[in-house]
């Protein structure tokens, strides 16, 4: 499973990238706002850090303007993935940009039927939003399972990019189902290393070690 980091925070991206934990990056207008940076400048910086796909989202809502914005974003670097909303216009733009050979991530997906349309329009990635479905008392993981089944039934190559990940359980469940990629905030990726029994066991080893009076270095 590939790990994308869902942030425009270049310090966090660099730190995780140095550990080999970053296969790609996803951003969106809200994350650009949070960064306080210029979209073109920060996206270029991210593309210089990470060799994998870096999703940059259009903000136009009609197909022609989305295509123009997508082309401009794709010019930033060779690893840009143009991120488009799952609307009818977004699907039109997906078809055009994917036919031009650009990577496309279709975002704001909340149903299996939407995911089916994105695959038919040539999307490289489909981004179902798990956490936002959980927020309205639906089960986001059911959507990941349904898309996995449909894509496997028909051999669609669009990669399932589980998004709106809020917890380590989301990552484990998406991995068990067979999502191709997860994108998660840096703090959720860091939490994957935590376990209370690891902390407890380490404390015991440290206590016992101090009683030996020995040193390794
Ligand atoms: O990748 C999409 C993500 O940024 C949305 O996450 O937590 O705002 O629903 P969230």
Short mmCIF file of N, CA and C in Angstrom, two decimals, residues 45-201:
data_model
loop_
_atom_site.label_atom_id
_atom_site.label_comp_id
_atom_site.label_asym_id
_atom_site.label_seq_id
_atom_site.Cartn_x
_atom_site.Cartn_y
_atom_site.Cartn_z
N UNK A 45 7.64 23.54 -4.40
CA UNK A 45 8.55 23.11 -3.34
C UNK A 45 8.28 21.65 -2.95
N UNK A 46 6.98 21.30 -2.87
CA UNK A 46 6.63 19.90 -2.52
C UNK A 46 7.14 18.94 -3.61
N UNK A 47 6.96 19.34 -4.87
CA UNK A 47 7.40 18.48 -5.98
C UNK A 47 8.92 18.31 -6.00
N UNK A 48 9.65 19.29 -5.45
CA UNK A 48 11.11 19.17 -5.38
C UNK A 48 11.52 18.20 -4.27
N UNK A 49 10.66 18.05 -3.25
CA UNK A 49 10.99 17.16 -2.12
C UNK A 49 10.63 15.71 -2.44
N UNK A 50 9.44 15.53 -3.06
CA UNK A 50 8.86 14.20 -3.21
C UNK A 50 8.89 13.78 -4.68
N UNK A 51 9.32 12.55 -4.94
CA UNK A 51 9.38 12.13 -6.35
C UNK A 51 8.04 11.55 -6.83
N UNK A 52 7.19 11.09 -5.91
CA UNK A 52 5.91 10.49 -6.30
C UNK A 52 4.86 11.54 -6.65
N UNK A 53 3.64 11.09 -6.96
CA UNK A 53 2.58 12.01 -7.38
C UNK A 53 2.22 13.06 -6.33
N UNK A 54 2.07 14.31 -6.75
CA UNK A 54 1.69 15.41 -5.87
C UNK A 54 0.38 16.00 -6.40
N UNK A 55 -0.71 15.80 -5.67
CA UNK A 55 -2.01 16.29 -6.14
C UNK A 55 -2.18 17.77 -5.85
N UNK A 56 -2.53 18.52 -6.90
CA UNK A 56 -2.83 19.95 -6.77
C UNK A 56 -4.22 20.17 -7.36
N UNK A 57 -5.08 20.83 -6.59
CA UNK A 57 -6.50 20.88 -6.95
C UNK A 57 -6.89 22.15 -7.70
N UNK A 58 -7.71 21.97 -8.73
CA UNK A 58 -8.26 23.13 -9.45
C UNK A 58 -9.34 23.78 -8.58
N UNK A 59 -9.65 25.04 -8.88
CA UNK A 59 -10.71 25.71 -8.12
C UNK A 59 -11.84 26.19 -9.03
N UNK A 60 -11.67 26.06 -10.34
CA UNK A 60 -12.75 26.41 -11.27
C UNK A 60 -13.84 25.36 -11.18
N UNK A 61 -15.06 25.71 -11.62
CA UNK A 61 -16.14 24.73 -11.55
C UNK A 61 -16.69 24.36 -12.93
N UNK A 62 -16.30 25.06 -13.98
CA UNK A 62 -16.73 24.62 -15.31
C UNK A 62 -15.57 23.94 -16.03
N UNK A 63 -15.92 23.00 -16.90
CA UNK A 63 -14.91 22.09 -17.46
C UNK A 63 -13.77 22.83 -18.17
N UNK A 64 -14.10 23.81 -19.00
CA UNK A 64 -13.03 24.47 -19.76
C UNK A 64 -12.03 25.16 -18.84
N UNK A 65 -12.56 25.83 -17.81
CA UNK A 65 -11.66 26.52 -16.87
C UNK A 65 -10.88 25.51 -16.04
N UNK A 66 -11.51 24.39 -15.70
CA UNK A 66 -10.78 23.34 -14.96
C UNK A 66 -9.62 22.81 -15.81
N UNK A 67 -9.89 22.62 -17.09
CA UNK A 67 -8.84 22.10 -17.98
C UNK A 67 -7.68 23.09 -18.05
N UNK A 68 -8.01 24.39 -18.17
CA UNK A 68 -6.95 25.41 -18.25
C UNK A 68 -6.15 25.44 -16.95
N UNK A 69 -6.85 25.41 -15.81
CA UNK A 69 -6.13 25.41 -14.53
C UNK A 69 -5.31 24.12 -14.37
N UNK A 70 -5.89 23.01 -14.80
CA UNK A 70 -5.18 21.73 -14.68
C UNK A 70 -3.89 21.74 -15.48
N UNK A 71 -3.95 22.32 -16.68
CA UNK A 71 -2.73 22.37 -17.52
C UNK A 71 -1.67 23.25 -16.86
N UNK A 72 -2.12 24.37 -16.27
CA UNK A 72 -1.16 25.26 -15.60
C UNK A 72 -0.53 24.56 -14.40
N UNK A 73 -1.35 23.86 -13.61
CA UNK A 73 -0.81 23.14 -12.45
C UNK A 73 0.15 22.04 -12.91
N UNK A 74 -0.22 21.34 -13.97
CA UNK A 74 0.62 20.23 -14.45
C UNK A 74 1.98 20.73 -14.95
N UNK A 75 2.03 22.01 -15.37
CA UNK A 75 3.30 22.58 -15.83
C UNK A 75 4.29 22.80 -14.70
N UNK A 76 3.82 22.74 -13.44
CA UNK A 76 4.71 23.01 -12.29
C UNK A 76 5.84 21.98 -12.25
N UNK A 77 5.48 20.70 -12.47
CA UNK A 77 6.49 19.63 -12.40
C UNK A 77 5.92 18.37 -13.02
N UNK A 78 6.79 17.45 -13.35
CA UNK A 78 6.37 16.21 -14.01
C UNK A 78 5.58 15.27 -13.12
N UNK A 79 5.66 15.46 -11.78
CA UNK A 79 4.94 14.55 -10.88
C UNK A 79 3.63 15.14 -10.34
N UNK A 80 3.15 16.22 -10.98
CA UNK A 80 1.85 16.79 -10.57
C UNK A 80 0.72 15.86 -11.00
N UNK A 81 -0.21 15.67 -10.08
CA UNK A 81 -1.48 15.01 -10.39
C UNK A 81 -2.56 16.08 -10.27
N UNK A 82 -3.32 16.28 -11.34
CA UNK A 82 -4.37 17.31 -11.30
C UNK A 82 -5.56 16.76 -10.54
N UNK A 83 -5.99 17.51 -9.51
CA UNK A 83 -7.09 17.04 -8.67
C UNK A 83 -8.36 17.78 -9.09
N UNK A 84 -9.40 16.99 -9.38
CA UNK A 84 -10.65 17.55 -9.90
C UNK A 84 -11.81 17.05 -9.06
N UNK A 85 -12.84 17.89 -8.82
CA UNK A 85 -13.98 17.43 -8.05
C UNK A 85 -14.87 16.49 -8.86
N UNK A 86 -15.56 15.59 -8.14
CA UNK A 86 -16.41 14.63 -8.84
C UNK A 86 -17.77 15.26 -9.16
N UNK A 87 -17.72 16.12 -10.20
CA UNK A 87 -18.93 16.72 -10.77
C UNK A 87 -18.94 16.33 -12.24
N UNK A 88 -20.02 16.63 -12.92
CA UNK A 88 -20.07 16.29 -14.35
C UNK A 88 -18.98 17.04 -15.10
N UNK A 89 -18.78 18.33 -14.75
CA UNK A 89 -17.71 19.11 -15.38
C UNK A 89 -16.33 18.54 -15.02
N UNK A 90 -16.20 18.11 -13.78
CA UNK A 90 -14.93 17.51 -13.35
C UNK A 90 -14.62 16.25 -14.16
N UNK A 91 -15.66 15.47 -14.45
CA UNK A 91 -15.45 14.25 -15.25
C UNK A 91 -15.05 14.59 -16.68
N UNK A 92 -15.67 15.66 -17.22
CA UNK A 92 -15.28 16.09 -18.59
C UNK A 92 -13.81 16.49 -18.60
N UNK A 93 -13.41 17.27 -17.59
CA UNK A 93 -12.01 17.71 -17.51
C UNK A 93 -11.09 16.51 -17.30
N UNK A 94 -11.55 15.53 -16.52
CA UNK A 94 -10.76 14.31 -16.28
C UNK A 94 -10.48 13.60 -17.60
N UNK A 95 -11.50 13.47 -18.42
CA UNK A 95 -11.35 12.77 -19.71
C UNK A 95 -10.31 13.48 -20.57
N UNK A 96 -10.43 14.82 -20.66
CA UNK A 96 -9.50 15.58 -21.52
C UNK A 96 -8.07 15.49 -20.99
N UNK A 97 -7.91 15.76 -19.68
CA UNK A 97 -6.55 15.81 -19.13
C UNK A 97 -5.90 14.42 -19.09
N UNK A 98 -6.69 13.39 -18.80
CA UNK A 98 -6.08 12.04 -18.78
C UNK A 98 -5.72 11.60 -20.20
N UNK A 99 -6.51 12.02 -21.18
CA UNK A 99 -6.18 11.69 -22.58
C UNK A 99 -4.88 12.40 -23.01
N UNK A 100 -4.61 13.56 -22.40
CA UNK A 100 -3.34 14.26 -22.69
C UNK A 100 -2.15 13.60 -21.99
N UNK A 101 -2.43 12.58 -21.16
CA UNK A 101 -1.35 11.87 -20.48
C UNK A 101 -1.05 12.40 -19.09
N UNK A 102 -1.92 13.31 -18.60
CA UNK A 102 -1.68 13.85 -17.25
C UNK A 102 -2.31 12.91 -16.21
N UNK A 103 -1.67 12.82 -15.04
CA UNK A 103 -2.28 12.06 -13.94
C UNK A 103 -3.42 12.90 -13.37
N UNK A 104 -4.54 12.22 -13.07
CA UNK A 104 -5.71 12.92 -12.53
C UNK A 104 -6.20 12.20 -11.28
N UNK A 105 -6.49 12.98 -10.24
CA UNK A 105 -7.08 12.46 -9.00
C UNK A 105 -8.48 13.07 -8.89
N UNK A 106 -9.50 12.22 -8.95
CA UNK A 106 -10.87 12.74 -8.83
C UNK A 106 -11.30 12.65 -7.37
N UNK A 107 -11.63 13.81 -6.81
CA UNK A 107 -11.82 13.93 -5.38
C UNK A 107 -13.28 14.19 -5.02
N UNK A 108 -13.55 14.19 -3.71
CA UNK A 108 -14.91 14.40 -3.18
C UNK A 108 -15.84 13.30 -3.69
N UNK A 109 -15.36 12.06 -3.60
CA UNK A 109 -16.17 10.90 -4.01
C UNK A 109 -16.88 10.32 -2.79
N UNK A 110 -18.19 10.19 -2.90
CA UNK A 110 -18.98 9.68 -1.77
C UNK A 110 -19.87 8.51 -2.16
N UNK A 111 -19.77 8.01 -3.40
CA UNK A 111 -20.57 6.83 -3.76
C UNK A 111 -19.79 5.96 -4.74
N UNK A 112 -20.16 4.68 -4.77
CA UNK A 112 -19.51 3.74 -5.68
C UNK A 112 -19.82 4.10 -7.13
N UNK A 113 -21.03 4.60 -7.39
CA UNK A 113 -21.37 5.00 -8.76
C UNK A 113 -20.50 6.15 -9.24
N UNK A 114 -20.22 7.10 -8.33
CA UNK A 114 -19.31 8.19 -8.71
C UNK A 114 -17.93 7.63 -9.06
N UNK A 115 -17.49 6.66 -8.27
CA UNK A 115 -16.17 6.06 -8.52
C UNK A 115 -16.13 5.33 -9.86
N UNK A 116 -17.25 4.71 -10.21
CA UNK A 116 -17.35 4.02 -11.50
C UNK A 116 -17.20 5.03 -12.65
N UNK A 117 -17.87 6.16 -12.53
CA UNK A 117 -17.77 7.20 -13.57
C UNK A 117 -16.33 7.72 -13.70
N UNK A 118 -15.68 7.94 -12.56
CA UNK A 118 -14.31 8.47 -12.60
C UNK A 118 -13.38 7.49 -13.32
N UNK A 119 -13.56 6.20 -13.05
CA UNK A 119 -12.72 5.19 -13.71
C UNK A 119 -12.96 5.22 -15.22
N UNK A 120 -14.23 5.32 -15.61
CA UNK A 120 -14.54 5.34 -17.05
C UNK A 120 -13.99 6.60 -17.72
N UNK A 121 -13.87 7.71 -16.95
CA UNK A 121 -13.33 8.97 -17.50
C UNK A 121 -11.80 8.98 -17.49
N UNK A 122 -11.18 7.88 -17.03
CA UNK A 122 -9.72 7.78 -17.13
C UNK A 122 -8.94 8.26 -15.93
N UNK A 123 -9.61 8.37 -14.76
CA UNK A 123 -8.90 8.85 -13.56
C UNK A 123 -7.75 7.92 -13.19
N UNK A 124 -6.65 8.51 -12.78
CA UNK A 124 -5.53 7.73 -12.25
C UNK A 124 -5.85 7.29 -10.82
N UNK A 125 -6.45 8.21 -10.05
CA UNK A 125 -6.82 7.95 -8.66
C UNK A 125 -8.27 8.38 -8.44
N UNK A 126 -8.97 7.64 -7.58
CA UNK A 126 -10.27 8.09 -7.09
C UNK A 126 -10.13 8.28 -5.58
N UNK A 127 -10.64 9.41 -5.08
CA UNK A 127 -10.50 9.71 -3.65
C UNK A 127 -11.84 9.65 -2.93
N UNK A 128 -12.22 8.47 -2.41
CA UNK A 128 -13.40 8.40 -1.54
C UNK A 128 -13.06 8.97 -0.16
N UNK A 129 -13.97 9.78 0.39
CA UNK A 129 -13.73 10.47 1.67
C UNK A 129 -14.35 9.67 2.82
N UNK A 130 -13.52 8.92 3.52
CA UNK A 130 -14.01 8.05 4.57
C UNK A 130 -14.57 8.84 5.77
N UNK A 131 -13.74 9.73 6.32
CA UNK A 131 -14.12 10.42 7.55
C UNK A 131 -15.40 11.23 7.41
N UNK A 132 -15.58 11.86 6.25
CA UNK A 132 -16.78 12.70 6.09
C UNK A 132 -18.04 11.85 5.99
N UNK A 133 -17.92 10.59 5.51
CA UNK A 133 -19.09 9.68 5.54
C UNK A 133 -19.36 9.24 6.97
N UNK A 134 -18.29 8.91 7.70
CA UNK A 134 -18.46 8.54 9.12
C UNK A 134 -19.13 9.69 9.88
N UNK A 135 -18.77 10.93 9.52
CA UNK A 135 -19.33 12.11 10.20
C UNK A 135 -20.85 12.16 10.12
N UNK A 136 -21.42 11.60 9.04
CA UNK A 136 -22.89 11.65 8.92
C UNK A 136 -23.50 10.26 9.18
N UNK A 137 -22.78 9.50 10.01
CA UNK A 137 -23.27 8.19 10.47
C UNK A 137 -23.41 7.14 9.37
N UNK A 138 -22.64 7.30 8.28
CA UNK A 138 -22.52 6.23 7.29
C UNK A 138 -21.15 5.58 7.54
N UNK A 139 -20.89 4.46 6.88
CA UNK A 139 -19.62 3.77 7.11
C UNK A 139 -18.72 3.98 5.89
N UNK A 140 -17.73 4.87 6.04
CA UNK A 140 -16.83 5.17 4.93
C UNK A 140 -16.13 3.93 4.40
N UNK A 141 -15.88 2.97 5.30
CA UNK A 141 -15.14 1.79 4.86
C UNK A 141 -15.99 0.91 3.93
N UNK A 142 -17.32 0.94 4.10
CA UNK A 142 -18.19 0.21 3.17
C UNK A 142 -17.98 0.72 1.74
N UNK A 143 -17.79 2.03 1.62
CA UNK A 143 -17.57 2.60 0.28
C UNK A 143 -16.26 2.10 -0.32
N UNK A 144 -15.21 2.04 0.49
CA UNK A 144 -13.92 1.53 -0.02
C UNK A 144 -14.10 0.09 -0.51
N UNK A 145 -14.81 -0.72 0.28
CA UNK A 145 -15.04 -2.12 -0.10
C UNK A 145 -15.84 -2.20 -1.41
N UNK A 146 -16.90 -1.40 -1.53
CA UNK A 146 -17.73 -1.45 -2.74
C UNK A 146 -16.92 -1.05 -3.98
N UNK A 147 -16.12 -0.01 -3.84
CA UNK A 147 -15.32 0.43 -5.01
C UNK A 147 -14.31 -0.65 -5.37
N UNK A 148 -13.67 -1.26 -4.34
CA UNK A 148 -12.69 -2.32 -4.61
C UNK A 148 -13.35 -3.45 -5.42
N UNK A 149 -14.57 -3.83 -4.98
CA UNK A 149 -15.27 -4.94 -5.65
C UNK A 149 -15.59 -4.56 -7.10
N UNK A 150 -16.13 -3.37 -7.29
CA UNK A 150 -16.52 -2.95 -8.65
C UNK A 150 -15.29 -2.84 -9.56
N UNK A 151 -14.23 -2.21 -9.08
CA UNK A 151 -13.04 -2.07 -9.93
C UNK A 151 -12.45 -3.45 -10.27
N UNK A 152 -12.45 -4.35 -9.28
CA UNK A 152 -11.90 -5.69 -9.55
C UNK A 152 -12.81 -6.49 -10.49
N UNK A 153 -14.13 -6.31 -10.35
CA UNK A 153 -15.07 -7.02 -11.24
C UNK A 153 -14.79 -6.73 -12.71
N UNK A 154 -14.40 -5.48 -12.99
CA UNK A 154 -14.28 -5.07 -14.39
C UNK A 154 -12.85 -4.73 -14.81
N UNK A 155 -11.91 -4.90 -13.90
CA UNK A 155 -10.50 -4.67 -14.25
C UNK A 155 -10.14 -3.20 -14.45
N UNK A 156 -10.86 -2.30 -13.78
CA UNK A 156 -10.47 -0.87 -13.87
C UNK A 156 -9.11 -0.67 -13.20
N UNK A 157 -8.25 0.15 -13.82
CA UNK A 157 -6.91 0.35 -13.26
C UNK A 157 -6.83 1.59 -12.37
N UNK A 158 -7.89 2.36 -12.30
CA UNK A 158 -7.91 3.53 -11.41
C UNK A 158 -7.58 3.08 -9.99
N UNK A 159 -6.65 3.81 -9.35
CA UNK A 159 -6.23 3.42 -8.00
C UNK A 159 -7.13 4.04 -6.94
N UNK A 160 -7.51 3.22 -5.96
CA UNK A 160 -8.35 3.71 -4.86
C UNK A 160 -7.46 4.40 -3.84
N UNK A 161 -7.70 5.69 -3.68
CA UNK A 161 -6.90 6.53 -2.78
C UNK A 161 -7.80 6.91 -1.60
N UNK A 162 -7.74 6.13 -0.54
CA UNK A 162 -8.63 6.36 0.61
C UNK A 162 -8.25 7.69 1.27
N UNK A 163 -9.21 8.63 1.31
CA UNK A 163 -8.94 9.99 1.79
C UNK A 163 -9.86 10.33 2.96
N UNK A 164 -9.65 11.54 3.50
CA UNK A 164 -10.38 11.95 4.70
C UNK A 164 -10.17 10.90 5.80
N UNK A 165 -8.91 10.52 5.95
CA UNK A 165 -8.50 9.54 6.96
C UNK A 165 -8.30 10.28 8.27
N UNK A 166 -8.93 9.80 9.31
CA UNK A 166 -8.84 10.50 10.60
C UNK A 166 -8.16 9.68 11.69
N UNK A 167 -8.00 8.36 11.48
CA UNK A 167 -7.48 7.52 12.57
C UNK A 167 -6.60 6.41 12.01
N UNK A 168 -5.83 5.82 12.92
CA UNK A 168 -4.99 4.68 12.51
C UNK A 168 -5.87 3.49 12.11
N UNK A 169 -7.04 3.37 12.72
CA UNK A 169 -7.94 2.27 12.33
C UNK A 169 -8.40 2.43 10.88
N UNK A 170 -8.63 3.65 10.45
CA UNK A 170 -8.99 3.87 9.05
C UNK A 170 -7.90 3.30 8.13
N UNK A 171 -6.65 3.53 8.51
CA UNK A 171 -5.54 3.06 7.65
C UNK A 171 -5.50 1.54 7.62
N UNK A 172 -5.62 0.93 8.81
CA UNK A 172 -5.57 -0.55 8.87
C UNK A 172 -6.74 -1.15 8.09
N UNK A 173 -7.93 -0.60 8.26
CA UNK A 173 -9.11 -1.16 7.58
C UNK A 173 -8.99 -0.98 6.05
N UNK A 174 -8.50 0.19 5.63
CA UNK A 174 -8.32 0.42 4.18
C UNK A 174 -7.28 -0.55 3.61
N UNK A 175 -6.24 -0.84 4.40
CA UNK A 175 -5.20 -1.77 3.95
C UNK A 175 -5.78 -3.19 3.84
N UNK A 176 -6.59 -3.58 4.82
CA UNK A 176 -7.18 -4.93 4.79
C UNK A 176 -8.10 -5.11 3.60
N UNK A 177 -8.84 -4.05 3.27
CA UNK A 177 -9.77 -4.14 2.13
C UNK A 177 -9.00 -4.16 0.81
N UNK A 178 -7.85 -3.50 0.81
CA UNK A 178 -7.06 -3.50 -0.42
C UNK A 178 -7.10 -2.18 -1.17
N UNK A 179 -7.33 -1.06 -0.44
CA UNK A 179 -7.17 0.25 -1.08
C UNK A 179 -5.73 0.35 -1.57
N UNK A 180 -5.53 0.97 -2.73
CA UNK A 180 -4.17 1.04 -3.29
C UNK A 180 -3.30 2.04 -2.53
N UNK A 181 -3.94 3.12 -2.06
CA UNK A 181 -3.22 4.23 -1.44
C UNK A 181 -4.06 4.76 -0.29
N UNK A 182 -3.41 5.24 0.77
CA UNK A 182 -4.13 6.07 1.75
C UNK A 182 -3.47 7.43 1.72
N UNK A 183 -4.26 8.48 1.97
CA UNK A 183 -3.65 9.77 2.23
C UNK A 183 -4.12 10.22 3.59
N UNK A 184 -3.16 10.58 4.43
CA UNK A 184 -3.48 10.91 5.82
C UNK A 184 -2.64 12.09 6.28
N UNK A 185 -3.17 12.85 7.26
CA UNK A 185 -2.37 13.94 7.82
C UNK A 185 -1.11 13.37 8.48
N UNK A 186 -0.03 14.18 8.56
CA UNK A 186 1.22 13.69 9.13
C UNK A 186 1.05 13.11 10.53
N UNK A 187 0.19 13.74 11.35
CA UNK A 187 0.06 13.27 12.74
C UNK A 187 -0.56 11.88 12.81
N UNK A 188 -1.44 11.55 11.86
CA UNK A 188 -2.04 10.21 11.87
C UNK A 188 -1.00 9.17 11.42
N UNK A 189 -0.17 9.53 10.45
CA UNK A 189 0.89 8.60 10.01
C UNK A 189 1.87 8.35 11.16
N UNK A 190 2.21 9.42 11.90
CA UNK A 190 3.13 9.23 13.04
C UNK A 190 2.52 8.33 14.10
N UNK A 191 1.20 8.45 14.31
CA UNK A 191 0.53 7.64 15.34
C UNK A 191 0.59 6.14 15.04
N UNK A 192 0.82 5.78 13.78
CA UNK A 192 0.89 4.34 13.45
C UNK A 192 1.97 3.62 14.25
N UNK A 193 3.00 4.38 14.68
CA UNK A 193 4.11 3.74 15.40
C UNK A 193 3.79 3.53 16.88
N UNK A 194 2.69 4.12 17.37
CA UNK A 194 2.43 4.10 18.82
C UNK A 194 1.66 2.87 19.25
N UNK A 195 2.09 2.29 20.38
CA UNK A 195 1.29 1.25 21.03
C UNK A 195 1.60 1.33 22.53
N UNK A 196 0.58 1.30 23.39
CA UNK A 196 0.85 1.42 24.83
C UNK A 196 1.73 0.30 25.36
N UNK A 197 1.64 -0.89 24.77
CA UNK A 197 2.48 -2.00 25.26
C UNK A 197 3.94 -1.80 24.85
N UNK A 198 4.17 -1.10 23.73
CA UNK A 198 5.54 -0.75 23.35
C UNK A 198 6.12 0.20 24.39
N UNK A 199 5.34 1.23 24.76
CA UNK A 199 5.80 2.22 25.76
C UNK A 199 6.07 1.53 27.10
N UNK A 200 5.14 0.66 27.49
CA UNK A 200 5.28 -0.02 28.78
C UNK A 200 6.50 -0.95 28.79
N UNK A 201 6.65 -1.70 27.71
CA UNK A 201 7.78 -2.63 27.61
C UNK A 201 9.11 -1.89 27.61
#
